[in-house]
Amino acid sequence: AAGVIQSPRHLIKEKRETATLKCYPIPRHDTVYWYQQGPGQDPQFLISFYEKMQSDKGSIPDRFSAQQFSDYHSELNMSSLELGDSALYFCASSPLGTGGNEQYFGPGTRLTVT
Amino acid sequence: GEDVEQSLFLSVREGDSSVINCTYTDSSSTYLYWYKQEPGAGLQLLTYIFSNMDMKQDQRLTVLLNKKDKHLSLRIADTQTGDSAIYFCAERNSWGKLQFGAGTQVVVTP
């Protein structure tokens, strides 16, 4: 079965650089969620999109922005990176019409900021 | 996950049953979830329960929900070494955002 695809899987950046994380949801999933998981922490919700519109926003820094495109893939753009941004970034997607009842997570992108 | 609480560690012998407990605070949560995370891996959706249900069984997994006490549990029957992982409880808000607990590290010993 198709799963959520995230790229890249690993990313190393320096402080103050920018990073772009990509998420390709499962086919026929219209909702995308982004979560950040720090070392030894539980995942924290960042932002979500439904039908290409932002649907909810969590603890996402102003340095980060995201969007969902017409093919439903999503990108998380992170600027002025800080050491504290080092984390696993997960994307999750939900099937059409379920309103997020089932969220399937991708493998994550591990971002290391040095 | 300050709104969702879990015990941090559980050790269980292979073949025994594991019970992982979780409490949540948002009484309007419509769905509650259990996810499994193995080291360095993503989050695997194990099961979820709608808030108007008391119990859901899926093969070796049994979820019990006490809505009055806002208590959720996951029972794994015949625990295997492959069940060693971190298990996250999560509640869902009206927009679909998941609020996770801190996770319970389950260690299965032979």
PDB file of C-alpha atoms in Angstrom:
ATOM      1  CA  ALA A   1       0.000   0.000   0.000  1.00  0.00           C
ATOM      2  CA  ALA A   2       1.170   3.504  -0.785  1.00  0.00           C
ATOM      3  CA  GLY A   3       2.463   5.508   2.156  1.00  0.00           C
ATOM      4  CA  VAL A   4       3.234   9.125   2.873  1.00  0.00           C
ATOM      5  CA  ILE A   5       6.501  10.119   1.242  1.00  0.00           C
ATOM      6  CA  GLN A   6       8.796  12.691   2.767  1.00  0.00           C
ATOM      7  CA  SER A   7      11.939  14.110   1.302  1.00  0.00           C
ATOM      8  CA  PRO A   8      14.673  14.424   2.092  1.00  0.00           C
ATOM      9  CA  ARG A   9      14.952  11.809   4.817  1.00  0.00           C
ATOM     10  CA  HIS A  10      17.966  13.489   6.348  1.00  0.00           C
ATOM     11  CA  LEU A  11      19.104  17.081   6.099  1.00  0.00           C
ATOM     12  CA  ILE A  12      22.045  18.879   7.645  1.00  0.00           C
ATOM     13  CA  LYS A  13      22.069  22.655   7.642  1.00  0.00           C
ATOM     14  CA  GLU A  14      24.013  25.387   9.352  1.00  0.00           C
ATOM     15  CA  LYS A  15      22.568  28.075  11.580  1.00  0.00           C
ATOM     16  CA  ARG A  16      20.812  30.855   9.695  1.00  0.00           C
ATOM     17  CA  GLU A  17      20.405  28.740   6.572  1.00  0.00           C
ATOM     18  CA  THR A  18      17.066  27.791   5.041  1.00  0.00           C
ATOM     19  CA  ALA A  19      15.525  24.370   4.515  1.00  0.00           C
ATOM     20  CA  THR A  20      12.593  23.039   2.537  1.00  0.00           C
ATOM     21  CA  LEU A  21      10.904  19.795   3.525  1.00  0.00           C
ATOM     22  CA  LYS A  22       8.522  18.070   1.160  1.00  0.00           C
ATOM     23  CA  CYS A  23       5.587  15.798   1.808  1.00  0.00           C
ATOM     24  CA  TYR A  24       3.645  13.707  -0.674  1.00  0.00           C
ATOM     25  CA  PRO A  25       0.425  12.406   0.863  1.00  0.00           C
ATOM     26  CA  ILE A  26      -1.140   9.065   0.161  1.00  0.00           C
ATOM     27  CA  PRO A  27      -3.219   9.203  -3.066  1.00  0.00           C
ATOM     28  CA  ARG A  28      -6.759  10.496  -2.467  1.00  0.00           C
ATOM     29  CA  HIS A  29      -5.778  12.083   0.823  1.00  0.00           C
ATOM     30  CA  ASP A  30      -6.714  15.733   0.893  1.00  0.00           C
ATOM     31  CA  THR A  31      -5.479  16.818   4.304  1.00  0.00           C
ATOM     32  CA  VAL A  32      -1.875  17.222   5.364  1.00  0.00           C
ATOM     33  CA  TYR A  33      -0.487  17.805   8.854  1.00  0.00           C
ATOM     34  CA  TRP A  34       3.028  18.748   9.922  1.00  0.00           C
ATOM     35  CA  TYR A  35       4.489  17.765  13.288  1.00  0.00           C
ATOM     36  CA  GLN A  36       7.838  18.388  14.922  1.00  0.00           C
ATOM     37  CA  GLN A  37       9.386  15.828  17.270  1.00  0.00           C
ATOM     38  CA  GLY A  38      12.383  16.940  19.297  1.00  0.00           C
ATOM     39  CA  PRO A  39      14.786  14.378  20.776  1.00  0.00           C
ATOM     40  CA  GLY A  40      12.975  12.303  23.379  1.00  0.00           C
ATOM     41  CA  GLN A  41       9.817  14.380  22.948  1.00  0.00           C
ATOM     42  CA  ASP A  42       6.325  13.714  21.729  1.00  0.00           C
ATOM     43  CA  PRO A  43       5.325  15.103  18.329  1.00  0.00           C
ATOM     44  CA  GLN A  44       4.080  18.685  18.405  1.00  0.00           C
ATOM     45  CA  PHE A  45       1.579  19.925  15.855  1.00  0.00           C
ATOM     46  CA  LEU A  46       2.821  22.704  13.585  1.00  0.00           C
ATOM     47  CA  ILE A  47       0.258  23.335  10.875  1.00  0.00           C
ATOM     48  CA  SER A  48      -2.335  21.609   8.692  1.00  0.00           C
ATOM     49  CA  PHE A  49      -3.922  22.067   5.288  1.00  0.00           C
ATOM     50  CA  TYR A  50      -7.233  20.937   3.897  1.00  0.00           C
ATOM     51  CA  GLU A  51      -7.880  21.261   0.201  1.00  0.00           C
ATOM     52  CA  LYS A  52      -4.889  23.582  -0.170  1.00  0.00           C
ATOM     53  CA  MET A  53      -6.091  25.961   2.532  1.00  0.00           C
ATOM     54  CA  GLN A  54      -4.542  26.272   5.960  1.00  0.00           C
ATOM     55  CA  SER A  55      -6.966  24.633   8.373  1.00  0.00           C
ATOM     56  CA  ASP A  56      -5.209  24.868  11.734  1.00  0.00           C
ATOM     57  CA  LYS A  57      -2.041  26.292  13.173  1.00  0.00           C
ATOM     58  CA  GLY A  58      -0.084  25.190  16.184  1.00  0.00           C
ATOM     59  CA  SER A  59       3.260  26.129  17.667  1.00  0.00           C
ATOM     60  CA  ILE A  60       4.900  27.001  14.372  1.00  0.00           C
ATOM     61  CA  PRO A  61       7.547  29.734  14.536  1.00  0.00           C
ATOM     62  CA  ASP A  62       7.114  32.778  12.306  1.00  0.00           C
ATOM     63  CA  ARG A  63      10.355  31.733  10.579  1.00  0.00           C
ATOM     64  CA  PHE A  64       8.514  28.722   9.184  1.00  0.00           C
ATOM     65  CA  SER A  65       5.907  28.739   6.457  1.00  0.00           C
ATOM     66  CA  ALA A  66       4.090  25.999   4.636  1.00  0.00           C
ATOM     67  CA  GLN A  67       1.695  25.474   1.798  1.00  0.00           C
ATOM     68  CA  GLN A  68      -0.211  22.754   0.037  1.00  0.00           C
ATOM     69  CA  PHE A  69      -0.159  22.619  -3.731  1.00  0.00           C
ATOM     70  CA  SER A  70      -2.756  21.680  -6.324  1.00  0.00           C
ATOM     71  CA  ASP A  71      -1.465  18.083  -6.414  1.00  0.00           C
ATOM     72  CA  TYR A  72      -1.911  17.987  -2.604  1.00  0.00           C
ATOM     73  CA  HIS A  73       1.770  17.752  -1.829  1.00  0.00           C
ATOM     74  CA  SER A  74       2.982  20.104   0.853  1.00  0.00           C
ATOM     75  CA  GLU A  75       6.205  21.930   1.605  1.00  0.00           C
ATOM     76  CA  LEU A  76       7.482  23.263   4.910  1.00  0.00           C
ATOM     77  CA  ASN A  77       9.898  26.145   4.472  1.00  0.00           C
ATOM     78  CA  MET A  78      12.180  26.971   7.361  1.00  0.00           C
ATOM     79  CA  SER A  79      14.362  30.067   7.399  1.00  0.00           C
ATOM     80  CA  SER A  80      17.014  31.477   9.744  1.00  0.00           C
ATOM     81  CA  LEU A  81      17.523  28.027  11.162  1.00  0.00           C
ATOM     82  CA  GLU A  82      18.453  27.711  14.823  1.00  0.00           C
ATOM     83  CA  LEU A  83      20.094  24.878  16.707  1.00  0.00           C
ATOM     84  CA  GLY A  84      16.777  24.219  18.442  1.00  0.00           C
ATOM     85  CA  ASP A  85      15.137  23.440  15.121  1.00  0.00           C
ATOM     86  CA  SER A  86      17.018  20.135  15.029  1.00  0.00           C
ATOM     87  CA  ALA A  87      14.262  17.539  15.178  1.00  0.00           C
ATOM     88  CA  LEU A  88      12.309  14.946  13.283  1.00  0.00           C
ATOM     89  CA  TYR A  89       9.648  16.541  11.102  1.00  0.00           C
ATOM     90  CA  PHE A  90       6.688  14.370  10.299  1.00  0.00           C
ATOM     91  CA  CYS A  91       4.040  14.832   7.727  1.00  0.00           C
ATOM     92  CA  ALA A  92       0.736  13.003   8.076  1.00  0.00           C
ATOM     93  CA  SER A  93      -2.163  12.745   5.674  1.00  0.00           C
ATOM     94  CA  SER A  94      -5.846  11.932   6.017  1.00  0.00           C
ATOM     95  CA  PRO A  95      -8.226  10.386   3.511  1.00  0.00           C
ATOM     96  CA  LEU A  96     -10.833  12.402   1.632  1.00  0.00           C
ATOM     97  CA  GLY A  97     -13.858  13.277   3.683  1.00  0.00           C
ATOM     98  CA  THR A  98     -12.733  11.787   7.000  1.00  0.00           C
ATOM     99  CA  GLY A  99     -11.880  15.082   8.596  1.00  0.00           C
ATOM    100  CA  GLY A 100      -8.615  13.815   9.991  1.00  0.00           C
ATOM    101  CA  ASN A 101     -10.010  10.789  11.785  1.00  0.00           C
ATOM    102  CA  GLU A 102      -7.218   8.660  10.408  1.00  0.00           C
ATOM    103  CA  GLN A 103      -3.807  10.262  10.154  1.00  0.00           C
ATOM    104  CA  TYR A 104      -1.076   8.274   8.498  1.00  0.00           C
ATOM    105  CA  PHE A 105       2.428   9.432   9.176  1.00  0.00           C
ATOM    106  CA  GLY A 106       5.393   9.505   6.853  1.00  0.00           C
ATOM    107  CA  PRO A 107       8.851   8.282   7.879  1.00  0.00           C
ATOM    108  CA  GLY A 108       9.924  11.799   8.808  1.00  0.00           C
ATOM    109  CA  THR A 109      12.744  14.109   7.823  1.00  0.00           C
ATOM    110  CA  ARG A 110      15.547  14.330  10.338  1.00  0.00           C
ATOM    111  CA  LEU A 111      16.876  17.884  10.326  1.00  0.00           C
ATOM    112  CA  THR A 112      20.169  18.590  12.024  1.00  0.00           C
ATOM    113  CA  VAL A 113      21.219  22.214  12.425  1.00  0.00           C
ATOM    114  CA  THR A 114      24.893  22.746  13.228  1.00  0.00           C
TER     115      THR A 114
ATOM    116  CA  GLY B   1       2.002  16.487  25.824  1.00  0.00           C
ATOM    117  CA  GLU B   2       0.761  18.294  28.911  1.00  0.00           C
ATOM    118  CA  ASP B   3      -2.892  17.575  28.163  1.00  0.00           C
ATOM    119  CA  VAL B   4      -2.335  13.878  27.613  1.00  0.00           C
ATOM    120  CA  GLU B   5      -0.472  11.878  30.245  1.00  0.00           C
ATOM    121  CA  GLN B   6       1.096   8.453  30.067  1.00  0.00           C
ATOM    122  CA  SER B   7       3.392   6.431  32.237  1.00  0.00           C
ATOM    123  CA  LEU B   8       6.878   6.599  30.787  1.00  0.00           C
ATOM    124  CA  PHE B   9       8.042   3.009  30.986  1.00  0.00           C
ATOM    125  CA  LEU B  10       6.667  -0.514  30.972  1.00  0.00           C
ATOM    126  CA  SER B  11       8.598  -3.776  31.157  1.00  0.00           C
ATOM    127  CA  VAL B  12       6.812  -6.975  30.223  1.00  0.00           C
ATOM    128  CA  ARG B  13       7.806 -10.563  29.686  1.00  0.00           C
ATOM    129  CA  GLU B  14       7.355 -12.136  26.294  1.00  0.00           C
ATOM    130  CA  GLY B  15       4.009 -13.915  26.096  1.00  0.00           C
ATOM    131  CA  ASP B  16       2.405 -11.818  28.830  1.00  0.00           C
ATOM    132  CA  SER B  17      -0.161  -9.084  28.268  1.00  0.00           C
ATOM    133  CA  SER B  18       0.880  -5.428  28.273  1.00  0.00           C
ATOM    134  CA  VAL B  19      -1.409  -2.667  29.418  1.00  0.00           C
ATOM    135  CA  ILE B  20      -0.521   0.933  28.622  1.00  0.00           C
ATOM    136  CA  ASN B  21      -2.576   3.655  30.262  1.00  0.00           C
ATOM    137  CA  CYS B  22      -3.327   7.202  29.230  1.00  0.00           C
ATOM    138  CA  THR B  23      -5.380  10.065  30.612  1.00  0.00           C
ATOM    139  CA  TYR B  24      -6.558  13.043  28.609  1.00  0.00           C
ATOM    140  CA  THR B  25      -8.201  16.322  29.477  1.00  0.00           C
ATOM    141  CA  ASP B  26     -10.240  17.476  26.506  1.00  0.00           C
ATOM    142  CA  SER B  27     -13.749  16.130  27.029  1.00  0.00           C
ATOM    143  CA  SER B  28     -14.684  17.236  23.509  1.00  0.00           C
ATOM    144  CA  SER B  29     -12.152  14.873  21.934  1.00  0.00           C
ATOM    145  CA  THR B  30     -14.013  12.793  19.400  1.00  0.00           C
ATOM    146  CA  TYR B  31     -11.312  10.280  18.611  1.00  0.00           C
ATOM    147  CA  LEU B  32      -8.464   8.824  20.639  1.00  0.00           C
ATOM    148  CA  TYR B  33      -5.497   7.073  19.138  1.00  0.00           C
ATOM    149  CA  TRP B  34      -2.618   4.760  19.789  1.00  0.00           C
ATOM    150  CA  TYR B  35       0.520   5.101  17.704  1.00  0.00           C
ATOM    151  CA  LYS B  36       3.664   2.957  17.813  1.00  0.00           C
ATOM    152  CA  GLN B  37       7.134   4.324  17.149  1.00  0.00           C
ATOM    153  CA  GLU B  38      10.179   2.108  16.780  1.00  0.00           C
ATOM    154  CA  PRO B  39      13.676   3.594  17.128  1.00  0.00           C
ATOM    155  CA  GLY B  40      14.473   6.004  14.316  1.00  0.00           C
ATOM    156  CA  ALA B  41      11.181   5.277  12.592  1.00  0.00           C
ATOM    157  CA  GLY B  42       7.935   7.065  11.922  1.00  0.00           C
ATOM    158  CA  LEU B  43       4.650   6.814  13.762  1.00  0.00           C
ATOM    159  CA  GLN B  44       2.528   3.801  12.954  1.00  0.00           C
ATOM    160  CA  LEU B  45      -1.213   4.138  13.523  1.00  0.00           C
ATOM    161  CA  LEU B  46      -2.157   1.093  15.575  1.00  0.00           C
ATOM    162  CA  THR B  47      -5.778   1.739  16.350  1.00  0.00           C
ATOM    163  CA  TYR B  48      -8.233   4.425  17.316  1.00  0.00           C
ATOM    164  CA  ILE B  49     -11.552   4.620  19.069  1.00  0.00           C
ATOM    165  CA  PHE B  50     -14.515   6.918  18.685  1.00  0.00           C
ATOM    166  CA  SER B  51     -15.515   8.610  21.905  1.00  0.00           C
ATOM    167  CA  ASN B  52     -18.972   7.009  22.016  1.00  0.00           C
ATOM    168  CA  MET B  53     -17.419   3.544  22.221  1.00  0.00           C
ATOM    169  CA  ASP B  54     -16.221   1.779  25.344  1.00  0.00           C
ATOM    170  CA  MET B  55     -14.086  -0.862  23.749  1.00  0.00           C
ATOM    171  CA  LYS B  56     -12.508  -1.777  20.450  1.00  0.00           C
ATOM    172  CA  GLN B  57     -10.695  -5.003  19.680  1.00  0.00           C
ATOM    173  CA  ASP B  58      -8.382  -5.586  16.758  1.00  0.00           C
ATOM    174  CA  GLN B  59      -6.499  -8.888  16.791  1.00  0.00           C
ATOM    175  CA  ARG B  60      -4.042  -8.711  19.728  1.00  0.00           C
ATOM    176  CA  LEU B  61      -4.989  -5.124  20.553  1.00  0.00           C
ATOM    177  CA  THR B  62      -7.822  -4.092  22.861  1.00  0.00           C
ATOM    178  CA  VAL B  63      -8.619  -0.450  23.527  1.00  0.00           C
ATOM    179  CA  LEU B  64     -10.721   0.500  26.527  1.00  0.00           C
ATOM    180  CA  LEU B  65     -12.166   3.970  26.943  1.00  0.00           C
ATOM    181  CA  ASN B  66     -13.628   5.344  30.152  1.00  0.00           C
ATOM    182  CA  LYS B  67     -15.009   8.672  29.023  1.00  0.00           C
ATOM    183  CA  LYS B  68     -16.176   9.664  32.493  1.00  0.00           C
ATOM    184  CA  ASP B  69     -12.645   9.379  33.877  1.00  0.00           C
ATOM    185  CA  LYS B  70     -11.020  10.433  30.567  1.00  0.00           C
ATOM    186  CA  HIS B  71      -8.939   7.269  30.702  1.00  0.00           C
ATOM    187  CA  LEU B  72      -7.758   5.267  27.724  1.00  0.00           C
ATOM    188  CA  SER B  73      -5.847   2.009  27.774  1.00  0.00           C
ATOM    189  CA  LEU B  74      -4.221  -0.260  25.245  1.00  0.00           C
ATOM    190  CA  ARG B  75      -3.865  -3.936  25.978  1.00  0.00           C
ATOM    191  CA  ILE B  76      -1.506  -6.023  23.872  1.00  0.00           C
ATOM    192  CA  ALA B  77      -2.112  -9.738  24.233  1.00  0.00           C
ATOM    193  CA  ASP B  78       0.727 -12.256  23.940  1.00  0.00           C
ATOM    194  CA  THR B  79       3.382  -9.532  23.803  1.00  0.00           C
ATOM    195  CA  GLN B  80       6.263 -10.269  21.446  1.00  0.00           C
ATOM    196  CA  THR B  81       9.781  -8.837  21.199  1.00  0.00           C
ATOM    197  CA  GLY B  82       8.660  -6.996  18.081  1.00  0.00           C
ATOM    198  CA  ASP B  83       6.243  -5.043  20.257  1.00  0.00           C
ATOM    199  CA  SER B  84       9.152  -3.262  21.941  1.00  0.00           C
ATOM    200  CA  ALA B  85       8.692   0.387  21.002  1.00  0.00           C
ATOM    201  CA  ILE B  86       7.358   3.705  22.252  1.00  0.00           C
ATOM    202  CA  TYR B  87       3.579   3.890  22.311  1.00  0.00           C
ATOM    203  CA  PHE B  88       1.913   7.270  22.036  1.00  0.00           C
ATOM    204  CA  CYS B  89      -1.614   8.029  23.084  1.00  0.00           C
ATOM    205  CA  ALA B  90      -3.205  10.986  21.266  1.00  0.00           C
ATOM    206  CA  GLU B  91      -6.454  12.906  21.288  1.00  0.00           C
ATOM    207  CA  ARG B  92      -7.895  14.714  18.325  1.00  0.00           C
ATOM    208  CA  ASN B  93      -9.380  18.191  18.360  1.00  0.00           C
ATOM    209  CA  SER B  94     -12.168  19.394  16.121  1.00  0.00           C
ATOM    210  CA  TRP B  95      -9.772  20.469  13.376  1.00  0.00           C
ATOM    211  CA  GLY B  96      -7.993  17.159  13.306  1.00  0.00           C
ATOM    212  CA  LYS B  97      -4.878  18.238  15.167  1.00  0.00           C
ATOM    213  CA  LEU B  98      -3.463  15.460  17.346  1.00  0.00           C
ATOM    214  CA  GLN B  99      -2.258  16.160  20.872  1.00  0.00           C
ATOM    215  CA  PHE B 100       0.162  13.451  21.911  1.00  0.00           C
ATOM    216  CA  GLY B 101       1.203  12.136  25.275  1.00  0.00           C
ATOM    217  CA  ALA B 102       4.872  11.837  26.151  1.00  0.00           C
ATOM    218  CA  GLY B 103       4.940   8.205  25.095  1.00  0.00           C
ATOM    219  CA  THR B 104       5.388   4.937  26.993  1.00  0.00           C
ATOM    220  CA  GLN B 105       8.563   2.982  26.362  1.00  0.00           C
ATOM    221  CA  VAL B 106       7.636  -0.703  26.296  1.00  0.00           C
ATOM    222  CA  VAL B 107      10.461  -3.175  26.740  1.00  0.00           C
ATOM    223  CA  VAL B 108       9.709  -6.840  26.147  1.00  0.00           C
ATOM    224  CA  THR B 109      12.056  -9.261  27.873  1.00  0.00           C
ATOM    225  CA  PRO B 110      12.503 -12.926  26.960  1.00  0.00           C
TER     226      PRO B 110
END
